[in-house]
């Protein structure tokens, strides 16, 4: 925060409507909603702050926004809104939600100046939000097979709803959009693919076409401490405890076996992904989609039937996007520790281009830090999340995708607060290990990348 903003904020907090310090620091007429504020809100806030969306109030009109002026001043000044958690000192992200210092000053001056409306003639046209699909006409809309019941209260363990897709040949996802049936009860969704069960009669493995001379050695892509090597699209890191949980009630949908890489996900305010021209993600023939649903009861029983719309590229793209994850499945966070560090590291064995990362812990996670150690020994912090917040599962999409040479190490560090001081901590007296549920923990990072130079994987690529 600049001194100017600090002054402005103090003025607001003190309830001063025309503090002289404020006027001296930022001369000129008091900004108005119509002329100065609406453009900022339309560009940065109303994607969430509009009727039917996840935020508690709309900011589309003056009437909607005016009662919230005080709260807006403080949330904007302290950086809580718009929600974005990357440390600006490291990396630059194409989907960053961040107000400029000038925009913050305008908001502070508007609120401290009495939050006037201004002239109707100054008001720009409000953005148009479609009830339809924002990715344009989808090629296919897939829907959950059932109206999943969510109780009014209590905790719903993660549920895994499988949607048959069963395309006869590979499809290349160019864009996706996810629409929860009841947004209020859906905390987040992770969509993975799942291979069909192996046919009862074992087929001999399909012969792969011989590699062209000079073609890159296909596997492995990554290796981990302990010598594990994984092909593209698989989960790596220390092995996860086997998930053997049977369904505990008629409505329980435990994780099916054999779920593959994630292809996307939904978090409030982020339900769409369009890959750049020439890039797409493979949905292999015969695979289904598995939606990992995190439902949060909201005080009133409801049901959810989430839909996912897909747009396909006409054929294999120039650049096939792959996903992989870096995890530490062996974590153990002792009871009553306030700042417990968990590390994970992988060596990237091929030249890749890295497009985005999603850090994921549960409610005890407080901080993330990612560093590349290049083959020449140079180190670079590529993402730092100093105040991780479980409620905001951001995908950090690099503005300039990172070209990473083979031999680079990716080192991830996450910190956990398992003390009573952590208000989100469900039980500081428990040691915590890996698990799906929010009272368990994860140390999980999803990576979206391509092989460089761009090569589309052959249909028979091992997954
Ligand atoms: C990605 C979605 C999203 C965006 C973008 C967003 N908000 Fe929010 N906002 C929320 C949600 C959800 C809440 C309620 C939960 C919370 O406070 O975290 C909220 C809460 C708030 C509150 C607190 C309301 C109260 O109860 O006092 C204010 C003020 C606010 N937002 C202002 C803004 C402003 C101003 C912007 C744009 C500069 C903005 N938000 C952008 C989702 C968003």
CSV table of C-alpha atoms and ligand atoms in Angstrom, one decimal:
chain,number,residue,atom,x,y,z
A,1,UNK,CA,0.0,0.0,0.0
A,2,UNK,CA,1.3,3.4,-0.9
A,3,UNK,CA,1.4,6.2,1.7
A,4,UNK,CA,-1.3,8.0,-0.3
A,5,UNK,CA,-3.5,5.0,-0.1
A,6,UNK,CA,-2.7,4.5,3.6
A,7,UNK,CA,-3.8,8.0,4.2
A,8,UNK,CA,-7.0,7.5,2.2
A,9,UNK,CA,-7.8,4.3,4.1
A,10,UNK,CA,-7.1,5.9,7.5
A,11,UNK,CA,-9.5,8.7,6.5
A,12,UNK,CA,-12.2,6.1,5.7
A,13,UNK,CA,-11.7,4.1,8.8
A,14,UNK,CA,-11.8,7.3,10.9
A,15,UNK,CA,-15.1,8.0,9.2
A,16,UNK,CA,-13.8,11.4,8.0
A,17,UNK,CA,-15.8,12.3,4.9
A,18,UNK,CA,-13.5,15.1,3.7
A,19,UNK,CA,-10.3,14.7,5.7
A,20,UNK,CA,-7.9,17.5,4.8
A,21,UNK,CA,-5.0,15.0,4.6
A,22,UNK,CA,-7.1,13.1,2.0
A,23,UNK,CA,-7.7,16.2,0.0
A,24,UNK,CA,-4.1,17.3,0.1
A,25,UNK,CA,-2.9,13.8,-0.9
A,26,UNK,CA,-5.3,13.4,-3.8
A,27,UNK,CA,-6.6,16.7,-5.1
A,28,UNK,CA,-9.4,17.0,-7.7
A,29,UNK,CA,-13.1,16.3,-7.6
A,30,UNK,CA,-14.5,13.3,-5.7
A,31,UNK,CA,-14.8,10.4,-8.1
A,32,UNK,CA,-18.3,9.3,-8.9
A,33,UNK,CA,-19.8,5.8,-9.3
A,34,UNK,CA,-21.0,6.5,-12.9
A,35,UNK,CA,-17.8,7.9,-14.2
A,36,UNK,CA,-15.0,6.4,-12.2
A,37,UNK,CA,-16.1,3.4,-10.2
A,38,UNK,CA,-18.5,1.5,-12.5
A,39,UNK,CA,-15.7,0.8,-15.0
A,40,UNK,CA,-13.5,-0.6,-12.3
A,41,UNK,CA,-16.3,-2.8,-10.8
A,42,UNK,CA,-17.4,-4.0,-14.3
A,43,UNK,CA,-13.8,-5.0,-15.1
A,44,UNK,CA,-12.8,-6.5,-11.8
A,45,UNK,CA,-15.8,-7.3,-9.6
A,46,UNK,CA,-19.1,-8.1,-11.3
A,47,UNK,CA,-17.9,-11.5,-12.7
A,48,UNK,CA,-18.7,-12.6,-9.1
A,49,UNK,CA,-20.7,-9.7,-7.7
A,50,UNK,CA,-23.9,-10.0,-9.7
A,51,UNK,CA,-27.2,-11.7,-9.1
A,52,UNK,CA,-27.0,-15.5,-9.1
A,53,UNK,CA,-23.3,-15.5,-8.7
A,54,UNK,CA,-21.2,-16.5,-5.7
A,55,UNK,CA,-20.5,-13.1,-4.0
A,56,UNK,CA,-22.9,-12.0,-1.3
A,57,UNK,CA,-24.0,-8.8,-3.1
A,58,UNK,CA,-24.2,-7.3,-6.6
A,59,UNK,CA,-22.0,-4.4,-7.5
A,60,UNK,CA,-23.6,-3.9,-10.9
A,61,UNK,CA,-25.6,-0.7,-10.1
A,62,UNK,CA,-25.1,2.3,-7.8
A,63,UNK,CA,-28.1,1.2,-5.7
A,64,UNK,CA,-26.6,-2.3,-5.3
A,65,UNK,CA,-23.1,-0.9,-4.4
A,66,UNK,CA,-23.7,2.1,-2.3
A,67,UNK,CA,-24.7,0.3,1.0
A,68,UNK,CA,-21.3,-1.6,0.8
A,69,UNK,CA,-19.1,1.4,0.3
A,70,UNK,CA,-17.4,1.2,3.7
A,71,UNK,CA,-16.8,-2.5,3.4
A,72,UNK,CA,-15.5,-2.1,-0.2
A,73,UNK,CA,-13.0,0.6,1.0
A,74,UNK,CA,-11.5,-1.8,3.5
A,75,UNK,CA,-11.5,-5.0,1.5
A,76,UNK,CA,-9.9,-3.2,-1.5
A,77,UNK,CA,-7.4,-1.4,0.6
A,78,UNK,CA,-6.2,-4.5,2.4
A,79,UNK,CA,-6.1,-6.5,-0.8
A,80,UNK,CA,-8.7,-9.1,0.2
A,81,UNK,CA,-10.8,-8.1,-2.9
A,82,UNK,CA,-10.6,-8.9,-5.7
A,83,UNK,CA,-9.3,-12.3,-4.5
A,84,UNK,CA,-5.8,-13.1,-5.7
A,85,UNK,CA,-3.0,-14.6,-3.7
A,86,UNK,CA,0.2,-14.6,-5.7
A,87,UNK,CA,3.0,-12.5,-4.3
A,88,UNK,CA,3.5,-9.7,-7.0
A,89,UNK,CA,7.3,-10.0,-6.5
A,90,UNK,CA,7.4,-13.3,-8.3
A,91,UNK,CA,6.0,-14.1,-11.7
A,92,UNK,CA,3.4,-12.5,-13.8
A,93,UNK,CA,0.0,-14.1,-14.5
A,94,UNK,CA,-2.4,-13.6,-17.3
A,95,UNK,CA,-5.4,-14.2,-15.0
A,96,UNK,CA,-4.2,-12.1,-12.1
A,97,UNK,CA,-7.0,-10.2,-10.3
A,98,UNK,CA,-5.4,-7.1,-9.1
A,99,UNK,CA,-6.3,-3.5,-9.0
A,100,UNK,CA,-3.7,-0.9,-9.9
A,101,UNK,CA,-2.6,1.5,-7.2
A,102,UNK,CA,-4.4,4.2,-9.2
A,103,UNK,CA,-7.7,2.2,-9.1
A,104,UNK,CA,-7.4,1.6,-5.4
A,105,UNK,CA,-6.8,5.3,-4.8
A,106,UNK,CA,-10.0,6.1,-6.9
A,107,UNK,CA,-12.0,3.7,-4.8
A,108,UNK,CA,-10.7,5.1,-1.5
A,109,UNK,CA,-11.4,8.6,-2.6
A,110,UNK,CA,-14.9,7.7,-3.7
A,111,UNK,CA,-15.8,6.1,-0.4
A,112,UNK,CA,-14.2,8.8,1.7
A,113,UNK,CA,-15.9,11.4,-0.4
A,114,UNK,CA,-19.3,10.1,0.5
A,115,UNK,CA,-19.6,7.6,-2.4
A,116,UNK,CA,-21.6,9.8,-4.8
A,117,UNK,CA,-23.5,8.5,-7.8
A,118,UNK,CA,-22.6,11.2,-10.4
A,119,UNK,CA,-24.3,11.7,-13.7
A,120,UNK,CA,-26.3,9.0,-15.4
A,121,UNK,CA,-24.8,10.1,-18.7
A,122,UNK,CA,-21.3,9.1,-17.5
A,123,UNK,CA,-22.3,5.5,-16.8
A,124,UNK,CA,-20.8,3.0,-19.2
A,125,UNK,CA,-22.8,0.1,-20.5
A,126,UNK,CA,-22.9,-2.8,-18.0
A,127,UNK,CA,-21.2,-6.0,-19.1
A,128,UNK,CA,-23.6,-8.6,-20.5
A,129,UNK,CA,-23.5,-11.9,-18.8
A,130,UNK,CA,-25.1,-14.7,-20.6
A,131,UNK,CA,-27.2,-17.4,-19.0
A,132,UNK,CA,-26.0,-19.6,-21.8
A,133,UNK,CA,-22.5,-20.9,-22.3
A,134,UNK,CA,-19.8,-18.2,-22.3
A,135,UNK,CA,-17.4,-20.4,-24.4
A,136,UNK,CA,-19.8,-20.1,-27.3
A,137,UNK,CA,-21.7,-22.9,-28.8
A,138,UNK,CA,-20.4,-26.1,-27.2
A,139,UNK,CA,-19.8,-29.3,-29.1
A,140,UNK,CA,-21.2,-31.3,-26.3
A,141,UNK,CA,-22.8,-30.7,-22.9
A,142,UNK,CA,-22.3,-33.5,-20.4
A,143,UNK,CA,-24.4,-33.6,-17.3
A,144,UNK,CA,-24.2,-35.5,-14.0
A,145,UNK,CA,-26.4,-38.5,-14.1
A,146,UNK,CA,-28.3,-37.7,-11.0
A,147,UNK,CA,-29.6,-34.8,-8.9
A,148,UNK,CA,-27.2,-35.1,-6.0
A,149,UNK,CA,-28.8,-34.4,-2.6
A,150,UNK,CA,-27.0,-32.0,-0.3
A,151,UNK,CA,-28.3,-31.8,3.2
A,152,UNK,CA,-28.9,-28.5,5.0
A,153,UNK,CA,-26.2,-29.0,7.6
A,154,UNK,CA,-23.2,-31.1,8.4
A,155,UNK,CA,-20.2,-32.1,6.2
A,156,UNK,CA,-20.4,-33.9,2.9
A,157,UNK,CA,-17.3,-35.9,2.2
A,158,UNK,CA,-15.9,-35.4,-1.3
A,159,UNK,CA,-18.1,-37.1,-3.8
A,160,UNK,CA,-17.0,-38.6,-7.2
A,161,UNK,CA,-19.7,-38.4,-9.9
A,162,UNK,CA,-18.9,-40.2,-13.0
A,163,UNK,CA,-20.2,-39.0,-16.4
A,164,UNK,CA,-19.8,-41.4,-19.3
A,165,UNK,CA,-18.4,-39.6,-22.3
A,166,UNK,CA,-17.4,-42.6,-24.3
A,167,UNK,CA,-16.3,-40.9,-27.5
A,168,UNK,CA,-15.3,-43.5,-30.1
A,169,UNK,CA,-12.1,-41.7,-30.8
A,170,UNK,CA,-9.8,-39.2,-29.1
A,171,UNK,CA,-11.2,-35.7,-28.7
A,172,UNK,CA,-9.1,-32.5,-28.2
A,173,UNK,CA,-10.6,-30.1,-25.7
A,174,UNK,CA,-10.2,-26.5,-26.8
A,175,UNK,CA,-12.4,-25.0,-24.2
A,176,UNK,CA,-14.5,-26.1,-21.3
A,177,UNK,CA,-17.1,-24.5,-19.0
A,178,UNK,CA,-18.5,-25.9,-15.9
A,179,UNK,CA,-21.9,-24.9,-14.5
A,180,UNK,CA,-22.9,-26.1,-11.0
A,181,UNK,CA,-26.5,-27.0,-10.6
A,182,UNK,CA,-26.6,-25.1,-7.3
A,183,UNK,CA,-23.7,-22.7,-7.1
A,184,UNK,CA,-24.3,-21.9,-3.5
A,185,UNK,CA,-23.5,-25.4,-2.4
A,186,UNK,CA,-20.6,-26.2,-4.6
A,187,UNK,CA,-17.3,-25.2,-3.1
A,188,UNK,CA,-15.1,-26.6,-5.9
A,189,UNK,CA,-14.9,-29.2,-8.6
A,190,UNK,CA,-12.0,-31.1,-10.1
A,191,UNK,CA,-12.6,-32.9,-13.4
A,192,UNK,CA,-10.5,-35.9,-14.2
A,193,UNK,CA,-10.6,-38.5,-17.0
A,194,UNK,CA,-11.1,-42.2,-16.2
A,195,UNK,CA,-10.0,-45.0,-18.5
A,196,UNK,CA,-12.6,-47.7,-19.3
A,197,UNK,CA,-12.2,-50.9,-17.4
A,198,UNK,CA,-9.8,-53.3,-19.1
A,199,UNK,CA,-11.6,-55.8,-21.4
A,200,UNK,CA,-12.1,-59.2,-19.9
A,201,UNK,CA,-10.0,-60.9,-22.5
A,202,UNK,CA,-6.5,-59.4,-22.3
A,203,UNK,CA,-5.6,-57.9,-25.7
A,204,UNK,CA,-2.0,-57.9,-26.7
A,205,UNK,CA,-0.7,-54.4,-26.3
A,206,UNK,CA,-1.0,-52.4,-29.5
A,207,UNK,CA,2.3,-52.1,-31.3
A,208,UNK,CA,3.5,-48.5,-31.4
A,209,UNK,CA,4.7,-47.1,-34.7
A,210,UNK,CA,8.5,-47.1,-34.8
A,211,UNK,CA,9.9,-43.8,-33.5
A,212,UNK,CA,11.2,-41.5,-36.2
A,213,UNK,CA,15.0,-41.1,-36.2
A,214,UNK,CA,15.9,-38.4,-33.9
A,215,UNK,CA,12.5,-38.3,-32.2
A,216,UNK,CA,12.7,-37.5,-28.5
A,217,UNK,CA,12.8,-40.5,-26.2
A,218,UNK,CA,9.2,-40.7,-25.1
A,219,UNK,CA,9.4,-41.5,-21.3
A,220,UNK,CA,10.0,-40.8,-18.5
A,221,UNK,CA,9.0,-37.2,-18.1
A,222,UNK,CA,9.6,-36.7,-14.5
A,223,UNK,CA,11.5,-38.4,-11.8
A,224,UNK,CA,11.2,-38.1,-8.0
A,225,UNK,CA,13.3,-38.7,-5.0
A,226,UNK,CA,13.5,-42.5,-4.6
A,227,UNK,CA,13.8,-43.1,-8.3
A,228,UNK,CA,10.1,-43.1,-9.3
A,229,UNK,CA,9.6,-42.1,-12.9
A,230,UNK,CA,6.3,-41.2,-14.4
A,231,UNK,CA,4.9,-40.7,-17.9
A,232,UNK,CA,3.0,-37.7,-18.9
A,233,UNK,CA,-0.4,-37.3,-17.3
A,234,UNK,CA,0.2,-39.5,-14.3
A,235,UNK,CA,0.4,-38.5,-10.7
A,236,UNK,CA,3.9,-38.6,-9.3
A,237,UNK,CA,5.6,-38.0,-6.0
A,238,UNK,CA,5.4,-40.2,-3.0
A,239,UNK,CA,2.7,-42.9,-3.4
A,240,UNK,CA,-0.7,-42.1,-1.9
A,241,UNK,CA,-2.3,-44.3,0.6
A,242,UNK,CA,-4.6,-46.7,-1.2
A,243,UNK,CA,-8.2,-45.5,-1.3
A,244,UNK,CA,-10.3,-48.4,-0.3
A,245,UNK,CA,-13.2,-46.6,1.2
A,246,UNK,CA,-16.5,-48.4,0.4
A,247,UNK,CA,-19.7,-46.4,0.0
A,248,UNK,CA,-21.0,-45.7,3.5
A,249,UNK,CA,-24.5,-44.6,2.5
A,250,UNK,CA,-26.8,-44.9,-0.5
A,251,UNK,CA,-25.8,-41.4,-1.6
A,252,UNK,CA,-22.1,-41.9,-1.0
A,253,UNK,CA,-20.0,-41.9,-4.2
A,254,UNK,CA,-16.4,-42.7,-3.3
A,255,UNK,CA,-13.5,-42.2,-5.6
A,256,UNK,CA,-13.5,-44.8,-8.4
A,257,UNK,CA,-10.3,-46.6,-9.2
A,258,UNK,CA,-8.3,-45.6,-12.2
A,259,UNK,CA,-9.0,-41.8,-12.3
A,260,UNK,CA,-6.4,-40.2,-14.6
A,261,UNK,CA,-5.1,-36.7,-14.9
A,262,UNK,CA,-7.3,-33.7,-14.2
A,263,UNK,CA,-8.4,-31.7,-17.2
A,264,UNK,CA,-9.9,-28.8,-15.4
A,265,UNK,CA,-11.9,-27.6,-12.5
A,266,UNK,CA,-14.4,-25.1,-11.2
A,267,UNK,CA,-13.9,-22.7,-8.4
A,268,UNK,CA,-16.2,-19.7,-7.6
A,269,UNK,CA,-15.5,-17.0,-10.2
A,270,UNK,CA,-13.5,-19.3,-12.4
A,271,UNK,CA,-15.6,-21.7,-14.4
A,272,UNK,CA,-14.2,-21.4,-17.9
A,273,UNK,CA,-11.0,-22.2,-19.6
A,274,UNK,CA,-10.2,-21.5,-23.3
A,275,UNK,CA,-6.8,-22.7,-24.4
A,276,UNK,CA,-5.0,-20.5,-26.9
A,277,UNK,CA,-5.3,-21.3,-30.6
A,278,UNK,CA,-3.4,-24.4,-31.5
A,279,UNK,CA,-3.4,-25.9,-28.0
A,280,UNK,CA,-5.8,-28.5,-26.7
A,281,UNK,CA,-6.0,-31.2,-24.1
A,282,UNK,CA,-6.7,-34.8,-25.0
A,283,UNK,CA,-9.8,-36.6,-23.9
A,284,UNK,CA,-8.9,-40.2,-24.8
A,285,UNK,CA,-11.4,-42.4,-26.7
A,286,UNK,CA,-13.7,-44.4,-24.4
A,287,UNK,CA,-12.8,-42.4,-21.3
A,288,UNK,CA,-15.4,-41.0,-18.9
A,289,UNK,CA,-15.2,-37.9,-16.8
A,290,UNK,CA,-15.1,-38.0,-13.0
A,291,UNK,CA,-16.2,-34.9,-11.1
A,292,UNK,CA,-14.7,-34.6,-7.7
A,293,UNK,CA,-17.4,-32.5,-5.9
A,294,UNK,CA,-16.8,-30.6,-2.8
A,295,UNK,CA,-20.2,-29.7,-1.5
A,296,UNK,CA,-20.7,-27.3,1.4
A,297,UNK,CA,-24.1,-27.4,3.1
A,298,UNK,CA,-25.6,-23.9,3.3
A,299,UNK,CA,-28.4,-24.2,5.8
A,300,UNK,CA,-31.1,-25.4,3.4
A,301,UNK,CA,-31.3,-28.8,1.7
A,302,UNK,CA,-30.8,-28.7,-2.0
A,303,UNK,CA,-29.7,-30.8,-5.0
A,304,UNK,CA,-27.0,-30.3,-7.5
A,305,UNK,CA,-26.6,-31.6,-11.1
A,306,UNK,CA,-23.5,-30.0,-12.5
A,307,UNK,CA,-22.9,-29.7,-16.2
A,308,UNK,CA,-19.7,-29.4,-18.2
A,309,UNK,CA,-19.7,-28.0,-21.8
A,310,UNK,CA,-16.8,-28.9,-24.1
A,311,UNK,CA,-15.6,-27.4,-27.3
A,312,UNK,CA,-13.3,-29.5,-29.4
A,313,UNK,CA,-10.5,-28.7,-31.7
A,314,UNK,CA,-11.0,-30.1,-35.2
A,315,UNK,CA,-8.2,-32.5,-34.8
A,316,UNK,CA,-4.9,-33.0,-33.0
A,317,UNK,CA,-3.6,-29.6,-32.1
A,318,UNK,CA,-0.1,-28.2,-32.8
A,319,UNK,CA,0.5,-28.3,-29.1
A,320,UNK,CA,-0.9,-31.0,-26.9
A,321,UNK,CA,-1.4,-29.8,-23.3
A,322,UNK,CA,-0.6,-32.3,-20.6
A,323,UNK,CA,-1.2,-32.3,-16.9
A,324,UNK,CA,0.8,-33.8,-14.1
A,325,UNK,CA,1.1,-33.3,-10.4
A,326,UNK,CA,3.7,-32.9,-7.8
A,327,UNK,CA,2.7,-34.2,-4.4
A,328,UNK,CA,4.0,-35.3,-1.1
A,329,UNK,CA,1.7,-38.1,-0.1
A,330,UNK,CA,3.8,-39.0,3.0
A,331,UNK,CA,3.1,-35.8,4.9
A,332,UNK,CA,2.6,-35.9,8.6
A,333,UNK,CA,1.7,-32.6,10.3
A,334,UNK,CA,2.1,-32.9,14.0
A,335,UNK,CA,-0.7,-31.7,16.3
A,336,UNK,CA,-0.3,-28.2,17.7
A,337,UNK,CA,2.4,-27.0,15.3
A,338,UNK,CA,2.0,-23.6,13.9
A,339,UNK,CA,4.4,-23.5,10.9
A,340,UNK,CA,5.1,-27.0,9.7
A,341,UNK,CA,6.9,-27.3,6.4
A,342,UNK,CA,6.4,-30.0,3.8
A,343,UNK,CA,8.6,-30.3,0.7
A,344,UNK,CA,8.2,-32.0,-2.6
A,345,UNK,CA,10.7,-32.1,-5.5
A,346,UNK,CA,10.8,-33.4,-9.0
A,347,UNK,CA,13.3,-33.5,-11.8
A,348,UNK,CA,11.9,-32.6,-15.2
A,349,UNK,CA,13.6,-34.9,-17.7
A,350,UNK,CA,12.5,-33.3,-21.0
A,351,UNK,CA,12.3,-29.8,-22.3
A,352,UNK,CA,8.8,-28.6,-21.5
A,353,UNK,CA,6.8,-25.4,-21.5
A,354,UNK,CA,4.9,-24.8,-18.3
A,355,UNK,CA,1.6,-22.9,-18.6
A,356,UNK,CA,0.0,-22.9,-15.2
A,357,UNK,CA,0.0,-24.3,-11.7
A,358,UNK,CA,-2.6,-24.9,-9.0
A,359,UNK,CA,-1.3,-25.2,-5.5
A,360,UNK,CA,-3.7,-27.2,-3.3
A,361,UNK,CA,-3.7,-27.8,0.4
A,362,UNK,CA,-6.7,-27.9,2.7
A,363,UNK,CA,-7.7,-25.6,5.6
A,364,UNK,CA,-4.4,-26.0,7.5
A,365,UNK,CA,-2.3,-24.8,4.5
A,366,UNK,CA,-1.1,-21.2,5.0
A,367,UNK,CA,1.7,-20.6,2.4
A,368,UNK,CA,3.3,-22.0,-0.8
A,369,UNK,CA,6.7,-21.4,-2.5
A,370,UNK,CA,7.9,-22.8,-5.8
A,371,UNK,CA,11.4,-22.6,-7.1
A,372,UNK,CA,13.1,-23.9,-10.2
A,373,UNK,CA,16.7,-25.0,-10.0
A,374,UNK,CA,18.0,-24.9,-13.6
A,375,UNK,CA,20.7,-27.3,-14.9
A,376,UNK,CA,23.2,-24.5,-14.7
A,377,UNK,CA,22.5,-24.0,-11.0
A,378,UNK,CA,20.5,-20.8,-11.4
A,379,UNK,CA,17.5,-20.6,-9.1
A,380,UNK,CA,14.2,-18.8,-9.8
A,381,UNK,CA,11.1,-18.4,-7.7
A,382,UNK,CA,8.3,-18.9,-10.1
A,383,UNK,CA,5.3,-18.6,-7.7
A,384,UNK,CA,4.9,-17.6,-4.1
A,385,UNK,CA,1.6,-17.6,-2.3
A,386,UNK,CA,2.3,-15.9,1.0
A,387,UNK,CA,-1.3,-16.1,2.3
A,388,UNK,CA,-2.8,-19.3,0.9
A,389,UNK,CA,-6.5,-19.4,1.4
A,390,UNK,CA,-8.4,-22.7,0.9
A,391,UNK,CA,-11.5,-20.8,-0.1
A,392,UNK,CA,-9.7,-19.6,-3.3
A,393,UNK,CA,-8.3,-22.4,-5.4
A,394,UNK,CA,-6.6,-20.3,-8.0
A,395,UNK,CA,-5.0,-21.6,-11.1
A,396,UNK,CA,-2.0,-19.4,-11.7
A,397,UNK,CA,-1.6,-19.0,-15.5
A,398,UNK,CA,1.9,-17.7,-16.5
A,399,UNK,CA,1.6,-14.6,-18.7
A,400,UNK,CA,4.8,-15.8,-20.5
A,401,UNK,CA,4.8,-19.6,-20.4
A,402,UNK,CA,8.0,-20.9,-18.8
A,403,UNK,CA,10.5,-22.7,-21.1
A,404,UNK,CA,12.1,-25.3,-18.9
A,405,UNK,CA,15.1,-27.2,-20.0
A,406,UNK,CA,15.5,-30.9,-19.2
A,407,UNK,CA,17.3,-31.5,-16.0
A,408,UNK,CA,15.5,-28.7,-14.1
A,409,UNK,CA,14.3,-29.4,-10.6
A,410,UNK,CA,11.0,-28.1,-9.4
A,411,UNK,CA,11.1,-27.6,-5.6
A,412,UNK,CA,7.8,-27.0,-3.8
A,413,UNK,CA,7.4,-26.0,-0.2
A,414,UNK,CA,4.1,-25.7,1.7
A,415,UNK,CA,3.5,-24.6,5.2
A,416,UNK,CA,0.7,-25.7,7.5
A,417,UNK,CA,-0.8,-24.2,10.7
A,418,UNK,CA,-2.1,-27.1,12.8
A,419,UNK,CA,-2.3,-24.9,15.9
A,420,UNK,CA,-5.4,-23.6,17.7
A,421,UNK,CA,-4.5,-20.1,16.4
A,422,UNK,CA,-5.6,-21.2,12.9
A,423,UNK,CA,-9.4,-20.4,13.0
A,424,UNK,CA,-10.1,-22.8,10.2
A,425,UNK,CA,-8.4,-25.7,11.9
A,426,UNK,CA,-11.0,-28.3,12.7
A,427,UNK,CA,-8.9,-30.0,15.3
A,428,UNK,CA,-5.5,-28.9,16.5
A,429,UNK,CA,-5.1,-31.9,18.8
A,430,UNK,CA,-4.7,-34.3,15.8
A,431,UNK,CA,-1.7,-35.3,13.8
A,432,UNK,CA,-2.8,-34.9,10.2
A,433,UNK,CA,-1.9,-37.1,7.2
A,434,UNK,CA,-2.9,-37.2,3.5
A,435,UNK,CA,-6.5,-37.5,2.7
A,436,UNK,CA,-9.3,-36.2,0.5
A,437,UNK,CA,-11.3,-34.7,3.2
A,438,UNK,CA,-10.9,-31.1,4.4
A,439,UNK,CA,-10.0,-32.3,7.9
A,440,UNK,CA,-7.2,-34.3,6.3
A,441,UNK,CA,-4.4,-32.6,4.3
A,442,UNK,CA,-2.8,-32.6,0.9
A,443,UNK,CA,0.4,-31.2,-0.6
A,444,UNK,CA,-0.6,-31.2,-4.2
A,445,UNK,CA,0.3,-29.1,-7.2
A,446,UNK,CA,-1.2,-29.6,-10.6
A,447,UNK,CA,0.9,-28.5,-13.6
A,448,UNK,CA,-0.3,-27.9,-17.1
A,449,UNK,CA,2.5,-28.1,-19.7
A,450,UNK,CA,3.5,-29.2,-23.1
A,451,UNK,CA,6.5,-31.0,-24.4
A,452,UNK,CA,8.9,-28.7,-26.3
A,453,UNK,CA,9.3,-28.5,-29.2
A,454,UNK,CA,5.5,-29.0,-29.5
A,455,UNK,CA,4.7,-32.6,-30.3
A,456,UNK,CA,1.3,-34.1,-30.1
A,457,UNK,CA,1.4,-37.4,-28.3
A,458,UNK,CA,0.5,-40.4,-30.4
A,459,UNK,CA,-2.9,-42.0,-29.8
A,460,UNK,CA,-1.2,-45.0,-28.1
A,461,UNK,CA,0.8,-42.9,-25.6
A,462,UNK,CA,0.9,-44.6,-22.2
A,463,UNK,CA,-1.0,-42.8,-19.6
B,1,LIG,C1,-13.7,-14.2,-7.9
B,1,LIG,C2,-14.9,-13.7,-7.4
B,1,LIG,C3,-14.9,-12.3,-6.8
B,1,LIG,C4,-14.4,-11.2,-7.3
B,1,LIG,C5,-13.7,-11.0,-8.7
B,1,LIG,C6,-14.6,-10.1,-6.4
B,1,LIG,N1,-15.2,-10.6,-5.3
B,1,LIG,FE1,-15.8,-9.6,-3.6
B,1,LIG,N2,-16.4,-11.3,-2.8
B,1,LIG,C7,-16.5,-12.5,-3.4
B,1,LIG,C8,-17.0,-13.5,-2.4
B,1,LIG,C9,-17.3,-14.9,-2.7
B,1,LIG,C10,-17.3,-12.8,-1.2
B,1,LIG,C11,-17.8,-13.3,0.1
B,1,LIG,C12,-16.8,-14.2,0.8
B,1,LIG,C13,-15.6,-13.5,1.2
B,1,LIG,O1,-15.7,-12.4,1.8
B,1,LIG,O2,-14.5,-13.9,0.9
B,1,LIG,C14,-16.9,-11.4,-1.5
B,1,LIG,C15,-17.0,-10.4,-0.5
B,1,LIG,C16,-16.7,-9.1,-0.8
B,1,LIG,C17,-16.9,-8.0,0.1
B,1,LIG,C18,-17.3,-8.2,1.6
B,1,LIG,C19,-18.8,-8.1,1.7
B,1,LIG,C20,-19.2,-8.1,3.2
B,1,LIG,O3,-19.8,-9.0,3.6
B,1,LIG,O4,-18.8,-7.1,3.8
B,1,LIG,C21,-16.6,-6.9,-0.5
B,1,LIG,C22,-16.7,-5.4,0.1
B,1,LIG,C23,-16.2,-7.2,-1.8
B,1,LIG,N3,-16.3,-8.5,-2.0
B,1,LIG,C24,-15.9,-6.3,-2.8
B,1,LIG,C25,-15.3,-6.6,-4.0
B,1,LIG,C26,-14.9,-5.6,-5.0
B,1,LIG,C27,-14.9,-4.1,-4.8
B,1,LIG,C28,-14.4,-6.4,-6.0
B,1,LIG,C29,-13.7,-5.8,-7.3
B,1,LIG,C30,-12.7,-4.9,-7.1
B,1,LIG,C31,-14.6,-7.8,-5.7
B,1,LIG,N4,-15.2,-7.9,-4.5
B,1,LIG,C32,-14.2,-8.8,-6.6
B,1,LIG,C33,-16.1,-12.8,-4.7
B,1,LIG,C34,-15.5,-11.9,-5.5
